[in-house]
Each structure stands twice: as C-alpha cells, then as structure tokens.
Coordinates of C-alpha atoms in Angstrom, one line a residue:
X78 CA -58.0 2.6 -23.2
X79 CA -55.7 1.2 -20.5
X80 CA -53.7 4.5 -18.9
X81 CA -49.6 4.2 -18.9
X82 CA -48.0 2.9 -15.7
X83 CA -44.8 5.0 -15.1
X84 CA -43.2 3.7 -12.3
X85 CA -39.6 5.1 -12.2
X86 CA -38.6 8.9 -12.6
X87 CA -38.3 10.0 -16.3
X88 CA -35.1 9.5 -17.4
X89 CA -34.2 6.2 -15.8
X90 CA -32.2 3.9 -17.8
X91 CA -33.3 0.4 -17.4
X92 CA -31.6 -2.2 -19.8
X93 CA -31.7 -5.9 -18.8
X94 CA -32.1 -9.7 -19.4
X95 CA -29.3 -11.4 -21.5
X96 CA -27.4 -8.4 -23.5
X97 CA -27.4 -7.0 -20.3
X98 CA -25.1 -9.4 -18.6
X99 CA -22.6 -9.4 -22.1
X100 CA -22.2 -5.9 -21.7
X101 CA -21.3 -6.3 -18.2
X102 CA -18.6 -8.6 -19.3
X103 CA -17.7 -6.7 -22.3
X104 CA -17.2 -3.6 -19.4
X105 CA -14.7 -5.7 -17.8
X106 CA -13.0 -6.9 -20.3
X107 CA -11.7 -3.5 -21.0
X108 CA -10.9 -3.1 -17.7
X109 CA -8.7 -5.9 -17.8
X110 CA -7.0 -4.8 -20.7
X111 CA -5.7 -1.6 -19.6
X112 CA -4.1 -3.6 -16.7
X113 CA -3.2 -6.6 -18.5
X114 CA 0.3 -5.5 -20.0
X115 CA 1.4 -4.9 -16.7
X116 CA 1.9 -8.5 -15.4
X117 CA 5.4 -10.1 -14.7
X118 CA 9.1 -9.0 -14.6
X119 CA 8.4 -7.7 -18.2
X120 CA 5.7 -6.0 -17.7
X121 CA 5.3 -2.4 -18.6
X122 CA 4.3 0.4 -16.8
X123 CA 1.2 2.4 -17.4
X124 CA 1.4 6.7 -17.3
X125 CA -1.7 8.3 -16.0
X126 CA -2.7 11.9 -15.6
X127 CA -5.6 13.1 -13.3
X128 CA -7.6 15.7 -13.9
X129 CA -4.5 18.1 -12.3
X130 CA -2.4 17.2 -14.4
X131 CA -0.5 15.0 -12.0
X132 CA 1.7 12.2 -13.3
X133 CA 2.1 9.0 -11.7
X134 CA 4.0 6.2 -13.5
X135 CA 3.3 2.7 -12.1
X136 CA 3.3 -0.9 -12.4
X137 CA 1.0 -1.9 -9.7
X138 CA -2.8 -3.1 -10.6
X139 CA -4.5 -1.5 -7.6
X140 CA -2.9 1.9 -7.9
X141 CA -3.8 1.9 -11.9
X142 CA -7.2 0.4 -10.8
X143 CA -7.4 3.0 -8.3
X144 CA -6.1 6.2 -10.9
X145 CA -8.6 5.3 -13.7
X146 CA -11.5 6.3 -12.1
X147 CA -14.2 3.9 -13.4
X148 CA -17.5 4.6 -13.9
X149 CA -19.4 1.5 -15.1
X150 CA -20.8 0.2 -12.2
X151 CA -20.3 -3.8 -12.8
X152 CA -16.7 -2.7 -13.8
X153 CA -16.0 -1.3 -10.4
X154 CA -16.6 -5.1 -8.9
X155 CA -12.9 -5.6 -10.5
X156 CA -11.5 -2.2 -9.2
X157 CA -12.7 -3.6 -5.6
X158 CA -11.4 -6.9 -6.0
X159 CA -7.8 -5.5 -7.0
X160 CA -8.0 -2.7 -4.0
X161 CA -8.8 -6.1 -1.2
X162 CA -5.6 -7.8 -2.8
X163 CA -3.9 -4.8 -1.9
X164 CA -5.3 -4.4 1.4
X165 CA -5.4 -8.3 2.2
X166 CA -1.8 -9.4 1.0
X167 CA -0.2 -6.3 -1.0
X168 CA 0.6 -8.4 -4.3
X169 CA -1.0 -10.1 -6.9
X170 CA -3.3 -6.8 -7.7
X171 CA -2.9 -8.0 -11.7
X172 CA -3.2 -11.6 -11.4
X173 CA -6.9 -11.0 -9.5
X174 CA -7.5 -8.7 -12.2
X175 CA -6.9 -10.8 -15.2
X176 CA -8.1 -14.2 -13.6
X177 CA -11.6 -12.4 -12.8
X178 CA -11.6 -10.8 -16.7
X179 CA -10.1 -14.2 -17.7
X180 CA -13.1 -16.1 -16.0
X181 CA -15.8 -14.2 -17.7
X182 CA -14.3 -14.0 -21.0
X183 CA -14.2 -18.2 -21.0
X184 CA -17.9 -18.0 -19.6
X185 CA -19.7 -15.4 -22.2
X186 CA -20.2 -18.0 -24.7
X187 CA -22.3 -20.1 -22.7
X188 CA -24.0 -16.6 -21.2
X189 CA -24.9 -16.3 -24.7
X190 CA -26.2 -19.8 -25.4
X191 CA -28.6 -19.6 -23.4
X192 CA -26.9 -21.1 -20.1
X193 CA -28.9 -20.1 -16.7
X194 CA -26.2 -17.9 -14.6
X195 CA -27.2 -19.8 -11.7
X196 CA -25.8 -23.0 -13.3
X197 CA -22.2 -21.4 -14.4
X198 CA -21.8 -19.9 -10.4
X199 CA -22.8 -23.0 -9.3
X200 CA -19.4 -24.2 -11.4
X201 CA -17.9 -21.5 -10.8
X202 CA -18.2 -21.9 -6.7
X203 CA -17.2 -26.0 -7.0
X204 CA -14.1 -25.1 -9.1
X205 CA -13.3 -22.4 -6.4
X206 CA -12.8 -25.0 -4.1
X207 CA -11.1 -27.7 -5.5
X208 CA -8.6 -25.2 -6.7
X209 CA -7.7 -24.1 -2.9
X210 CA -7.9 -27.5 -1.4
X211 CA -5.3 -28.5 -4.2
X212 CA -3.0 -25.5 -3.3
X213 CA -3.4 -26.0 0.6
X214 CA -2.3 -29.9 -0.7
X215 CA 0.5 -28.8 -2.5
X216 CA 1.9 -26.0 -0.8
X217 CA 5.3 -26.4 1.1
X218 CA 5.5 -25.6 4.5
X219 CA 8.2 -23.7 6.0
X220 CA 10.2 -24.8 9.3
X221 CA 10.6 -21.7 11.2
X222 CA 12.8 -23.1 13.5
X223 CA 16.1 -22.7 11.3
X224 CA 16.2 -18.8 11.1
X225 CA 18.8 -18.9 8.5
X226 CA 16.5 -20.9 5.9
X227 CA 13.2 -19.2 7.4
X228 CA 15.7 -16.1 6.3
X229 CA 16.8 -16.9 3.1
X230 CA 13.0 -17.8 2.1
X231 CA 11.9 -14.5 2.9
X232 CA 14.4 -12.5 0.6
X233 CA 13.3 -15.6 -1.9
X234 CA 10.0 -14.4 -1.9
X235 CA 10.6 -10.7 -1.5
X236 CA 12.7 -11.0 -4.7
X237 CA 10.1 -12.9 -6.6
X238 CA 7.7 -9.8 -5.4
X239 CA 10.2 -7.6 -6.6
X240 CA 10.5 -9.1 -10.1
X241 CA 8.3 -7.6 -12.0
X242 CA 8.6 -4.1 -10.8
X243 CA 10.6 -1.2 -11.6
X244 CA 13.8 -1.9 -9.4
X245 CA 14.3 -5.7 -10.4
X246 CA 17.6 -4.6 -11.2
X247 CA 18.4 -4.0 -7.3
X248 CA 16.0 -6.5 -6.0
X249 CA 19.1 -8.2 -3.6
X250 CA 19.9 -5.3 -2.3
X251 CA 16.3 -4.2 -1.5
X252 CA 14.6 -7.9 -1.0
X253 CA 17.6 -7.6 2.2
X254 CA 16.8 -4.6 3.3
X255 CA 12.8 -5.7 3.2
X256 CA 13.4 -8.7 5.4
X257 CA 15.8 -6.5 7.9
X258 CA 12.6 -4.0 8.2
X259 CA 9.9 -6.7 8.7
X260 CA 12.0 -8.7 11.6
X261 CA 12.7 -5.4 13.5
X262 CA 9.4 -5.2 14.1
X263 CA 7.1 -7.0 17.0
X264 CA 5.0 -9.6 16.5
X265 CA 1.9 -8.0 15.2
X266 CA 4.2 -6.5 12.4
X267 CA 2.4 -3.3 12.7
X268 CA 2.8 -1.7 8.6
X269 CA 3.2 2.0 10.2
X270 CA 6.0 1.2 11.6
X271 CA 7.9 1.2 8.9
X272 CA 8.6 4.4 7.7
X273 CA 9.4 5.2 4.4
X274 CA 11.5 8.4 3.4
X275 CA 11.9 9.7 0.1
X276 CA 14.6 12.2 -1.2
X277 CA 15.3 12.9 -4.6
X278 CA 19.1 12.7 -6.1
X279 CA 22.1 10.1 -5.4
X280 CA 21.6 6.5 -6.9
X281 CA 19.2 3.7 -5.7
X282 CA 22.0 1.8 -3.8
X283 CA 22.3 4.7 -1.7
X284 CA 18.9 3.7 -0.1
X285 CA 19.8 2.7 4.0
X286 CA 17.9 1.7 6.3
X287 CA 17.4 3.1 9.9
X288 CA 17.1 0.3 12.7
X289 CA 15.5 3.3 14.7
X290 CA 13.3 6.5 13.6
X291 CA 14.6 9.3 10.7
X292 CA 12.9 11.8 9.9
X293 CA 13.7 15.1 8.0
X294 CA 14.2 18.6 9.8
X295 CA 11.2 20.3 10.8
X296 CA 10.8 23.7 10.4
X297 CA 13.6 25.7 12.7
X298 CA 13.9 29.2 14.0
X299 CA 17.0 31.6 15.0
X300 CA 19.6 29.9 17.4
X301 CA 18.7 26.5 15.8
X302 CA 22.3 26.5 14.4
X303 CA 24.1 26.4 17.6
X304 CA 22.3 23.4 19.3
X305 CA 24.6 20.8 18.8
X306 CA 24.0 18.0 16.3
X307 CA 25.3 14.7 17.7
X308 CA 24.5 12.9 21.4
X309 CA 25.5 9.8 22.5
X310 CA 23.8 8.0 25.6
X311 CA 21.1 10.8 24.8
X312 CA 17.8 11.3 26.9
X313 CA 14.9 12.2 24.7
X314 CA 11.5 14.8 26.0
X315 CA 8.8 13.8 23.7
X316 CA 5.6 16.5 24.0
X317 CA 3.1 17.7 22.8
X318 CA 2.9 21.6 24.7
X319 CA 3.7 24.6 22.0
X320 CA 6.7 26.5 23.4
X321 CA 6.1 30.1 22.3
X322 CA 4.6 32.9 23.4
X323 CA 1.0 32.8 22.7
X324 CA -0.9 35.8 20.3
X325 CA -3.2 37.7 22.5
X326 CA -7.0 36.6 22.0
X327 CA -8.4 39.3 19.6
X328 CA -11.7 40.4 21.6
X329 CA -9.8 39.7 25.4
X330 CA -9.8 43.1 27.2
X331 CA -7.3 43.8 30.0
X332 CA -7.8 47.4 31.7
X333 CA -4.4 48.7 33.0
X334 CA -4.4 52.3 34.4
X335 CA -0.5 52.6 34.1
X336 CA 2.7 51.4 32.3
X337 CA 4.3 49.1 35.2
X338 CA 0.9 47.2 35.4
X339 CA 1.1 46.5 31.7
X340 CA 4.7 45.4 32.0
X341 CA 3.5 43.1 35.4
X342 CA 1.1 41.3 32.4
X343 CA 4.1 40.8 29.6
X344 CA 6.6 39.6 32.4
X345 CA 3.8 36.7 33.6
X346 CA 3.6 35.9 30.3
X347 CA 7.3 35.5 29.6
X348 CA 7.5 34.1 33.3
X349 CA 5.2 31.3 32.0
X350 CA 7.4 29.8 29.1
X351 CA 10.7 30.2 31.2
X352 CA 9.0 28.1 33.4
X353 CA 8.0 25.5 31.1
X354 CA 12.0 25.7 29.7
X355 CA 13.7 25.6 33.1
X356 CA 11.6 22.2 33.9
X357 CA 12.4 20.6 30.6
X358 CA 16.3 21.9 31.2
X359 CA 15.9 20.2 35.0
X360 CA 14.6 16.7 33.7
X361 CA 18.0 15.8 32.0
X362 CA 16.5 15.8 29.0
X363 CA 19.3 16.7 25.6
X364 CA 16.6 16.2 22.8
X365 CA 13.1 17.9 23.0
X366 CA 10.4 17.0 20.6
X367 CA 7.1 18.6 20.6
X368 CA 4.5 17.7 18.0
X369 CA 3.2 21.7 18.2
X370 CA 6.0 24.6 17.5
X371 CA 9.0 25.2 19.6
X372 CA 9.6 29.0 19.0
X373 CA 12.6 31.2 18.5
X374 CA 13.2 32.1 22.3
X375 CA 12.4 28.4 23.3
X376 CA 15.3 27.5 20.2
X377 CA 18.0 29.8 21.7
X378 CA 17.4 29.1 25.4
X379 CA 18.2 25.2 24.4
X380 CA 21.3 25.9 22.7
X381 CA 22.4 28.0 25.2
X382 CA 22.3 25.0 27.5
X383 CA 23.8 22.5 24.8
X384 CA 20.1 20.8 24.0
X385 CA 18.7 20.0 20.6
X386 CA 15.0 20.9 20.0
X387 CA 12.6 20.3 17.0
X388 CA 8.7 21.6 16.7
X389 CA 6.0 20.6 14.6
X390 CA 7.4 16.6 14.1
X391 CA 4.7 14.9 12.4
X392 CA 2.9 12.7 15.0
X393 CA 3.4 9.7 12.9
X394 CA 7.4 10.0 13.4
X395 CA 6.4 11.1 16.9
X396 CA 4.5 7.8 17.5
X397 CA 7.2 5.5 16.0
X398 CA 10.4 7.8 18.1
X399 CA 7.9 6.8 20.9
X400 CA 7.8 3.0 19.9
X401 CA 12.1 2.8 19.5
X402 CA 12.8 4.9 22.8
X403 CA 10.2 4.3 24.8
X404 CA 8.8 7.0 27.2
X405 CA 6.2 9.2 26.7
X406 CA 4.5 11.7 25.2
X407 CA 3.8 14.7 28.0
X408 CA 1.2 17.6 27.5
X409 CA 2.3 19.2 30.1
X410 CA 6.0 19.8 31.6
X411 CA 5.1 19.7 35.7
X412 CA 6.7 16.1 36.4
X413 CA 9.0 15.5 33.7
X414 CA 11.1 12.5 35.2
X415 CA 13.3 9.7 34.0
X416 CA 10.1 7.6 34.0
X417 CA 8.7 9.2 30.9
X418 CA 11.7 10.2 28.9
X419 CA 13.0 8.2 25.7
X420 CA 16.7 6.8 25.5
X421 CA 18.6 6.1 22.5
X422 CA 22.6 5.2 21.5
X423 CA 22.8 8.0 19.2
X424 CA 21.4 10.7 18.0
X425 CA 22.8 13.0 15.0
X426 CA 21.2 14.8 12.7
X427 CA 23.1 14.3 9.2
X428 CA 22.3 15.5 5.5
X429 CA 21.3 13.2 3.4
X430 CA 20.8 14.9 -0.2
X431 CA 19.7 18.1 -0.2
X432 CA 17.8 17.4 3.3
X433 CA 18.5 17.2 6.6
X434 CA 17.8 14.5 8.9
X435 CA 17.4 14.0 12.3
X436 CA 18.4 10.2 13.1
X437 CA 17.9 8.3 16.1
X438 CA 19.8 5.0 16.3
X439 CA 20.5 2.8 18.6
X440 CA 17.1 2.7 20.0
X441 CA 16.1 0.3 23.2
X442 CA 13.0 -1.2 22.1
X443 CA 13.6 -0.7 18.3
X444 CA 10.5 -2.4 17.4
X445 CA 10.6 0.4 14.0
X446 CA 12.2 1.1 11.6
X447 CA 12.9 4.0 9.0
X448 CA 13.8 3.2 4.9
X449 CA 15.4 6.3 3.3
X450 CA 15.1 5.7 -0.5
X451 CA 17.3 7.7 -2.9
X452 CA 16.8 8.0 -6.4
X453 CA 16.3 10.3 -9.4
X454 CA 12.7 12.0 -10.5
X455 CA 9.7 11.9 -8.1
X456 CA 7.9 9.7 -9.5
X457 CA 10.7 6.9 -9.9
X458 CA 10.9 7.2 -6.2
X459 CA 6.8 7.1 -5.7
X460 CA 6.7 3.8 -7.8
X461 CA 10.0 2.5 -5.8
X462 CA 8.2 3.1 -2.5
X463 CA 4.9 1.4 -4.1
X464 CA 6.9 -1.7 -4.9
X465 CA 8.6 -1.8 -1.6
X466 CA 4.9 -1.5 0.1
X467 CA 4.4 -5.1 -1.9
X468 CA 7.4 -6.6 -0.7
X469 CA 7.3 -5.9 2.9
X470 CA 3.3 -7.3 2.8
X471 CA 4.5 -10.0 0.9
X472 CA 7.2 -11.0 3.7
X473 CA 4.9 -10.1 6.3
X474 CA 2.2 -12.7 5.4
X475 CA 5.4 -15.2 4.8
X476 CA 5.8 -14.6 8.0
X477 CA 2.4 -15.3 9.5
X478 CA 1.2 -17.9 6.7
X479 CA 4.5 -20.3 6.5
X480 CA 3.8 -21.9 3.3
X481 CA 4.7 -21.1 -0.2
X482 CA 3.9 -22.5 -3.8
X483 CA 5.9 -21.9 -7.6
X484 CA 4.9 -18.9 -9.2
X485 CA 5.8 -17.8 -13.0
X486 CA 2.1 -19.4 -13.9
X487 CA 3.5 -22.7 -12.4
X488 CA 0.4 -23.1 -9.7
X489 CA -2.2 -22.3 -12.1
X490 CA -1.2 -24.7 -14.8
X491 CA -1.0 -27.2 -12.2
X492 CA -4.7 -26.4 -11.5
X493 CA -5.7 -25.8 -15.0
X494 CA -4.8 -29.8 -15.5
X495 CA -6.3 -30.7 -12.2
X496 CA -9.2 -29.2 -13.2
X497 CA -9.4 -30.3 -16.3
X498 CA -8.8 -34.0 -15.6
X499 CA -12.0 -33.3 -13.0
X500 CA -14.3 -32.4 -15.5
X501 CA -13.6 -35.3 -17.5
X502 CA -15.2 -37.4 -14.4
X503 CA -18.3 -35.9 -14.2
X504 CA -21.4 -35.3 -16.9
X505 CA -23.8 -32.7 -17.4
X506 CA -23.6 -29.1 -18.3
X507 CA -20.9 -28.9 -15.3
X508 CA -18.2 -30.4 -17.4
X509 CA -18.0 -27.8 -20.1
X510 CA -18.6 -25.1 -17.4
X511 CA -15.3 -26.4 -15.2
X512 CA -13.4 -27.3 -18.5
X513 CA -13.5 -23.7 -19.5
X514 CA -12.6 -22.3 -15.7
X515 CA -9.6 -24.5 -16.6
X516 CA -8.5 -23.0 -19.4
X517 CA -9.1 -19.5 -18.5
X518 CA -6.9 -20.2 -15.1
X519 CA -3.7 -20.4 -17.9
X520 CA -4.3 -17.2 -18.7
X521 CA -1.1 -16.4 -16.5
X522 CA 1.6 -17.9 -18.1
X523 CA -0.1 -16.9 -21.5
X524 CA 0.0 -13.1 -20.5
X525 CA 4.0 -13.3 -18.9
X526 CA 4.8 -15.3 -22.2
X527 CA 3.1 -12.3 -24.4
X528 CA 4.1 -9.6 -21.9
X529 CA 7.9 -10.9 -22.6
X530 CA 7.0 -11.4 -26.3
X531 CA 7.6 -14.9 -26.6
X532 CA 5.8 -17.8 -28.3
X533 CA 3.0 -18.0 -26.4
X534 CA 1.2 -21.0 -27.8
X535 CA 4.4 -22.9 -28.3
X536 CA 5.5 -22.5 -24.5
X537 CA 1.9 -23.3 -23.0
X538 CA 2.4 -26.7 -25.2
X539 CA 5.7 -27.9 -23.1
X540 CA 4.0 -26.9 -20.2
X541 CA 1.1 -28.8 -20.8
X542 CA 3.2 -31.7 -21.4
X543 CA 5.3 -31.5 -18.0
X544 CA 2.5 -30.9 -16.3
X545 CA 0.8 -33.6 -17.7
X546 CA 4.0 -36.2 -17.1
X547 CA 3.5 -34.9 -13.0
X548 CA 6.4 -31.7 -13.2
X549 CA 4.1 -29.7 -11.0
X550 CA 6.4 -26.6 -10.6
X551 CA 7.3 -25.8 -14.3
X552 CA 6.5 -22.7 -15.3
X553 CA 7.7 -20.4 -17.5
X554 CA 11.3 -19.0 -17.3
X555 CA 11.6 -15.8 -18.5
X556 CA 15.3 -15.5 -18.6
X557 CA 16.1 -18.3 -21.1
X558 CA 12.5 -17.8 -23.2
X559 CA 11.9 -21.6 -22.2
X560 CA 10.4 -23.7 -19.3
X561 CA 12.0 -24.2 -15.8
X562 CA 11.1 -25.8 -12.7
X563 CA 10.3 -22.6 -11.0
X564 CA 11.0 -24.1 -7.2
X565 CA 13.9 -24.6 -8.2
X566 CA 14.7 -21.4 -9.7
X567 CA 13.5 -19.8 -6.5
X568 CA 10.4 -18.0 -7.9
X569 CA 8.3 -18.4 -4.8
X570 CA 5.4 -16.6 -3.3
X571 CA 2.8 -17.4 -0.7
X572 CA 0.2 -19.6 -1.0
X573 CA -2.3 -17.1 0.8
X574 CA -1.2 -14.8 -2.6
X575 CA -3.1 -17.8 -4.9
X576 CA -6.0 -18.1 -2.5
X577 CA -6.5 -14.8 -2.1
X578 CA -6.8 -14.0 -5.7
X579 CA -8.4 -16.6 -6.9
X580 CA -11.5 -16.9 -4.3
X581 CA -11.7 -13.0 -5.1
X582 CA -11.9 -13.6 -8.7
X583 CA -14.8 -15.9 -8.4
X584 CA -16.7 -13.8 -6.1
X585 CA -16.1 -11.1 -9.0
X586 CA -17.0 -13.5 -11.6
X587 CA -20.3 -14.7 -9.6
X588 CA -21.1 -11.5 -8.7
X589 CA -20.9 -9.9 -12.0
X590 CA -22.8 -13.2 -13.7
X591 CA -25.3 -12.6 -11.1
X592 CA -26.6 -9.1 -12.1
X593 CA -29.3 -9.7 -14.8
X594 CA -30.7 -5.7 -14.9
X595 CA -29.1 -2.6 -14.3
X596 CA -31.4 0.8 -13.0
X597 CA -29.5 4.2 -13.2
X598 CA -31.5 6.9 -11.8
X599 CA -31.4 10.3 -13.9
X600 CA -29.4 12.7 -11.8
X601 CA -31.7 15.2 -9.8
X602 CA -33.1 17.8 -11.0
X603 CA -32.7 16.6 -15.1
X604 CA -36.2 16.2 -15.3
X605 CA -36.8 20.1 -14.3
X606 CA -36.9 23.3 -16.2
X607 CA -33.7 25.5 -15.2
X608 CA -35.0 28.2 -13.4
X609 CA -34.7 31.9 -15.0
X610 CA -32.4 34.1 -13.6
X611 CA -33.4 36.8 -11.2
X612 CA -34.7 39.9 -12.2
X613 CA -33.6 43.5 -11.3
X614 CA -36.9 43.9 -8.8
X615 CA -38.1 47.5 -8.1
X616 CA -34.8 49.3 -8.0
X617 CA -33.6 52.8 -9.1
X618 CA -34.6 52.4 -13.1
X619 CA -31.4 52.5 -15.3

C-alpha cells in the first residue's frame, strides 16, 4: 500500500509532453488568424469592442494584438512580439505576427513526428542568421549627403508605410507632412515632440502642420474675451504658480476681535496675487502660461493690460512650447527676467473646427512640432493618428539606419530561395528543417496576394521563377494583379523593419517550441468552502 504523493494544490492543471507543444501551436495559429487579413494596402480592418462597449476600428497588428486581450499563455509570446515591433520600429506589427504563426505551422509536422524541439531551434537559430546576413548583403545604402534624394527616400518609404492603412488615398500629402515633422526635430528625434491633434469635421486634406506648438484652448474664465488674440515678436511667461485666490484651509483658525482686523486678513490675501500679477506685467511678458489655473481676477487684470493668459495647459504642450521658445518654466514670479522668458514670431489663437487653438509659430529653436488632423468620426481620426504613429517611426529609423530593401514580399522570397538553395548543400535532419523555414518565409506575398484576392498560387509561381533567374526585387504588384520589380516601383522600407521581425519571429518560434509542459495554478481560494454568511448575533429578536 504505497500512500499518494500530491505535490501541487488541488486543482492544478498540468498537461504536457508532445500534445502539449501542438496545442501551443494550434493557440497561435488562431492568433494569427484574427490578424492575418490585415496585411498589405488591401488589407482589411478589424472592429473590436471592449468590455465598455468602446469601439476602435484599426488596421494595425499591435493595437488588435493589444485589444484582444489573450489569455493562453504561449499565445501571449506572439502578442509580445507584435507590441516590441511597435516599440522597436513602429511597423511591420503583422508581418512578425504571421512570420512567427507561419514558422510553427511549417514546423508542427515534424513536432509531431517525433522530431526533438531542440533539433528544429537549433535550425531555426542557423536559418535566423543567414537570413540577416543576406539582408545586411543586399540592402542599399543611402548617401545622406544629397538631402534632396535622402528627402525623396524618406517620403518613399513613408508612403510604402502608409500603403496599407486607412489613408493610402492621401498618403503624398501625409508621407510630406511625415518627413517635414521628423527633420524639424533634433538629432535624438525625440517621438513626444511631435504632437498630434485631433478635431473632428472638415476633410483629411485640411490636416496642417504646425512648425511650432498648437494646442487647443484651456479652460477660460470672465474677461478671457477681451485679451487680444494675435502678437507678433511676442514674449512668452511659462509657469507653473496657480493665480487665484486660494480656498481657506477647512480646520485653520484665525481669531479676529473686530471687523477692520478681518478686512487687514482679506486685503493680504488679495495684496498677495496683485503682487504676483504686477511682476508678471513688469517682466514684458504678452503671453502667460501656467500649467495650474489662472483665475478670473488674474484673466481680467491681463486683458486690461493687453496680455493673453491660459491655465491648466497640459504639461506635455507645456514641455514642447518650452522646447520651440526656449525659456523656462518659473514656480515662482520674484525674478522674472528676459533670461527665462520664451520668444516666438507669432502667436494667434485661431479656430480650427469647432475648437479653438492657441498657435505658436515662428518659434526660435523649433526643434517640435504640432500635426492637427481633420477628419470625420472619431475613430477614423484614432486609426489616422495610429497610422501616422507608423510612419513617422518608420522615417525616424530611415533616418538613423540608412539602408533600405524591396518590400511587397520581395525580400522574403529572395530569402525563401536563398534558403532553400542552402538546404540543398547540407544533409541530415537540418535540411528538411531549413527547407520548411523557407517556405513558410513566403507566407508574405501569399497573404498580400489572398488579402487582394488574387491568384495566389499562380503569382508565387512567376516569382519563383524571377527570383530564381537572379530578379531579386520582384514582388508582387498589387496595382496591376501581376509581378513588378518593387525597387523600382518605389515600395521600399527599412532593412532594420526585416531584421527586426524576423529575429523576433524566431525567438517566438523557439520560445514557443521550447515549452514542453504547461502548470496553471487553480486560482486561490477554489479549493475552499465559501464561508456562510454572518448571522444576526444576540440583537433585539425580530
């Protein structure tokens, strides 16, 4: 009679060995299909509702990745690997997604054979890095030196990450406006500098950009109306000191023993802020921004002395009018001088749609910039400003990592056959493994041919073929439902994109092939009787 060993709580689900690992990859798999339609410039867009009912409409991976809140835990590997493609280089959230599902789905049959993981990630790892040296090979570099080509490559490649979203239609007139945003900034290329502004009505050509700081009207109390609403040459107070009269501390106890005494307390209060106003009058200064309020008293003393004030502006706008027009932001007003006070062209504050906003242009050290986008519903203008976020990353790392590659699946069939000829040179269980990574890399131009309903089979065959005869940059050509040598067409993106996605797609893949046994503790207090509910104790009786 040997007694039971129980080593883990009750409850614990415990599931492993080999149908563990397929049902990892079966988890993904879904995953990748709720994403998968998405890819390419005709891709559609998913609609997702949270538990409040909110409604966001978008095209990008990580934000749908991010929305679905998953719960399997070797799906979430993929939901990662999409959010550090956002983070790393803004686009190619899908790609990572599908190459990663793509990957697995290639490797389950030899999962199921009997292969040992360790064997496939060993294959999985070498293919990994013949795939990036060949990119880092075939990438073309950029000569900075000729700032209009360096210019006209950036918009190239804004455009390509612009394609597939929901304002391809506009995508000159917002890939411009992109690359204007990006070289107004210094040479870190800060992302918060940027600021992006949404209001609802007028068309999407009515977008502008601000080489300077916008931002709408704060909140604005009596006498607001008759500070003026345009400076030139204007000096700008930035603080952060609340100009109103303070509420009286609830439990603070002052003992007067007649009326004039009492009065001698409200006058040194009011004293106080006229104070604070006089020396923020004497500095020169014609704008006054605080990031605490600026009350009604403080509002009409300005205009009566021809000065424009706004309270409560949020400190990111504070931070970026800082960064344009120089200065400083004060917490307190005794030596207000020209030292610390910002400077800008102009100044106006103009409406723009049913808002107002205060607009600063003309800035010294404009090293930011504001984007006001226009357009119809809300959620039109969320996914706009979502697309716009992958643009400006996409230019950014242009910028830093000056060299590009084809896209429209044209890199990854070029791998595809470089892989494939590779594994033809070597023996052992490492040839099928690599063969198979080579045929799940075409899994690109397979899903933009099926996204765009064309022939899937038929287009992968002439692309096989010119790949094979040394085209290296066809890819498919969406336009014309055909092939096309996609440098050519100007469908370029970063090399640091490909990397990026595929090295992350392996980790997933290895990571996920790793993982031979899954443990989920029962949540606490499962394995417990609910306690009864109080009783009435010795009370009055009923």
């Amino acid at each position: 009679m040997q007694p039971q060993i129980i080593l883990l709580k009750e409850g614990t689900d415990t599931s492993q060995g080999k149908p563990q690992l397929v049902s990892n990859i079966n988890a993904c798999q879904s995953i990748v299909d709720a994403v998968r339609t998405t890819l390419g410039p005709r891709g559609m867009d998913k609609l997702i509702v949270d538990s409040k009912g909110k409604a966001t409409i978008s095209n990008d991976g990580a934000t749908i990745m991010k929305l679905l809140d998953i719960v399997h835990p070797a799906a979430k590997t993929l939901v990662d690997i999409a959010k550090s493609q956002d983070a790393e280089v803004g686009d190619g959230t899908t790609s990572v997604v599908l190459l990663a599902g793509e990957f697995l789905k290639q490797l389950k049959p030899f999962v199921e054979e009997g292969v040992h993981p360790r064997i496939i990630i060993k294959a999985v790892r070498k293919a990994l890095n013949l795939c990036v040296a060949q990119i880092n090979e075939l990438a073309f570099k950029i000569e900075k030196h000729d700032t209009e080509k360096h210019r006209a490559l950036l918009e190239k490649c804004a455009a390509t990450a612009l394609n597939s979203k929901l304002i391809h239609q506009q995508k000159e007139f917002f890939s411009k406006m992109v690359v204007d945003s990006v070289t107004t900034l210094d040479v870190l290329l800060p992302l918060n500098m940027i600021g992006i502004k949404k209001v609802t009505g007028g068309a999407l050509e009515d977008s502008m950009l601000v080489e300077g700081v916008a931002f709408k009207k704060t909140f604005a109390y009596a006498g607001f109306e008759m500070q003026p609403k345009s400076y030139d040459n204007v000096k700008i107070a930035l603080l952060n000191i609340e100009l109103e009269l303070k509420a009286e501390r609830d439990n603070a106890e002052v003992r007067v023993d007649n009326v004039a005494e009492y009065q001698k307390v409200v006058d040194a209060e009011w004293q106080i802020l006229y104070d604070k106003l006089a020396k923020i009058h004497q500095s020169g200064a014609q704008v006054v921004l605080s990031k605490l309020p600026i009350g009604d008293v403080a509002t009409q003393y300005f205009a009566d002395r021809d000065m424009f004030c706004a309270g409560r502006v949020p400190e990111e706008d504070l931070k970026r009018t800082l960064k344009a027009c120089g200065g400083a932001v004060m917490t307190t007003v005794q030596d207000i001088s020209d030292k610390v006070l910002g400077t800008c062209a102009h100044f106006e504050e103009r409406q723009i749609g049913s808002e107002r906003f205060n607009l600063f242009q003309g800035c010294p050290n404009a090293k930011t910039c504001t984007i006001i986008l226009r357009g119809g519903a809300e959620q039109f203008l969320e996914e706009t400003e979502r697309s716009l976020h992958d643009a400006i990353m996409i230019v950014r790392r242009t910028i830093r990592n000056d060299s590009v590659v084809a896209g429209g699946g044209a890199i990854e069939m070029e791998l595809s056959k470089m892989l494939r000829n590779y594994s033809r040179t070597i023996a052992g269980k490492e040839q099928l493994l690599i063969g198979a990574m080579a045929k799940a890399l075409e899994i690109i131009p397979r899903q933009l041919c099926d996204n765009a309903g064309f022939d899937a089979t038929n287009i992968l065959n002439k692309l096989r073929q010119k790949h094979a005869q040394g085209c290296q940059w066809y890819g498919v050509d969406i336009m014309k439902e055909h092939i096309a040598d996609n440098f050519e067409a100007f469908v370029w993106e970063p090399s640091v994109i490909k990397i990026n996605a595929l090295t992350a797609a392996c980790e997933a893949t290895c990571m996920i092939l790793s993982v031979d046994e899954t443990i989920k503790s029962p949540k606490s207090g499962a394995g417990e009787a609910p306690q009864p509910p109080m009783g009435r104790g010795m009370g009055r009786p009923f």
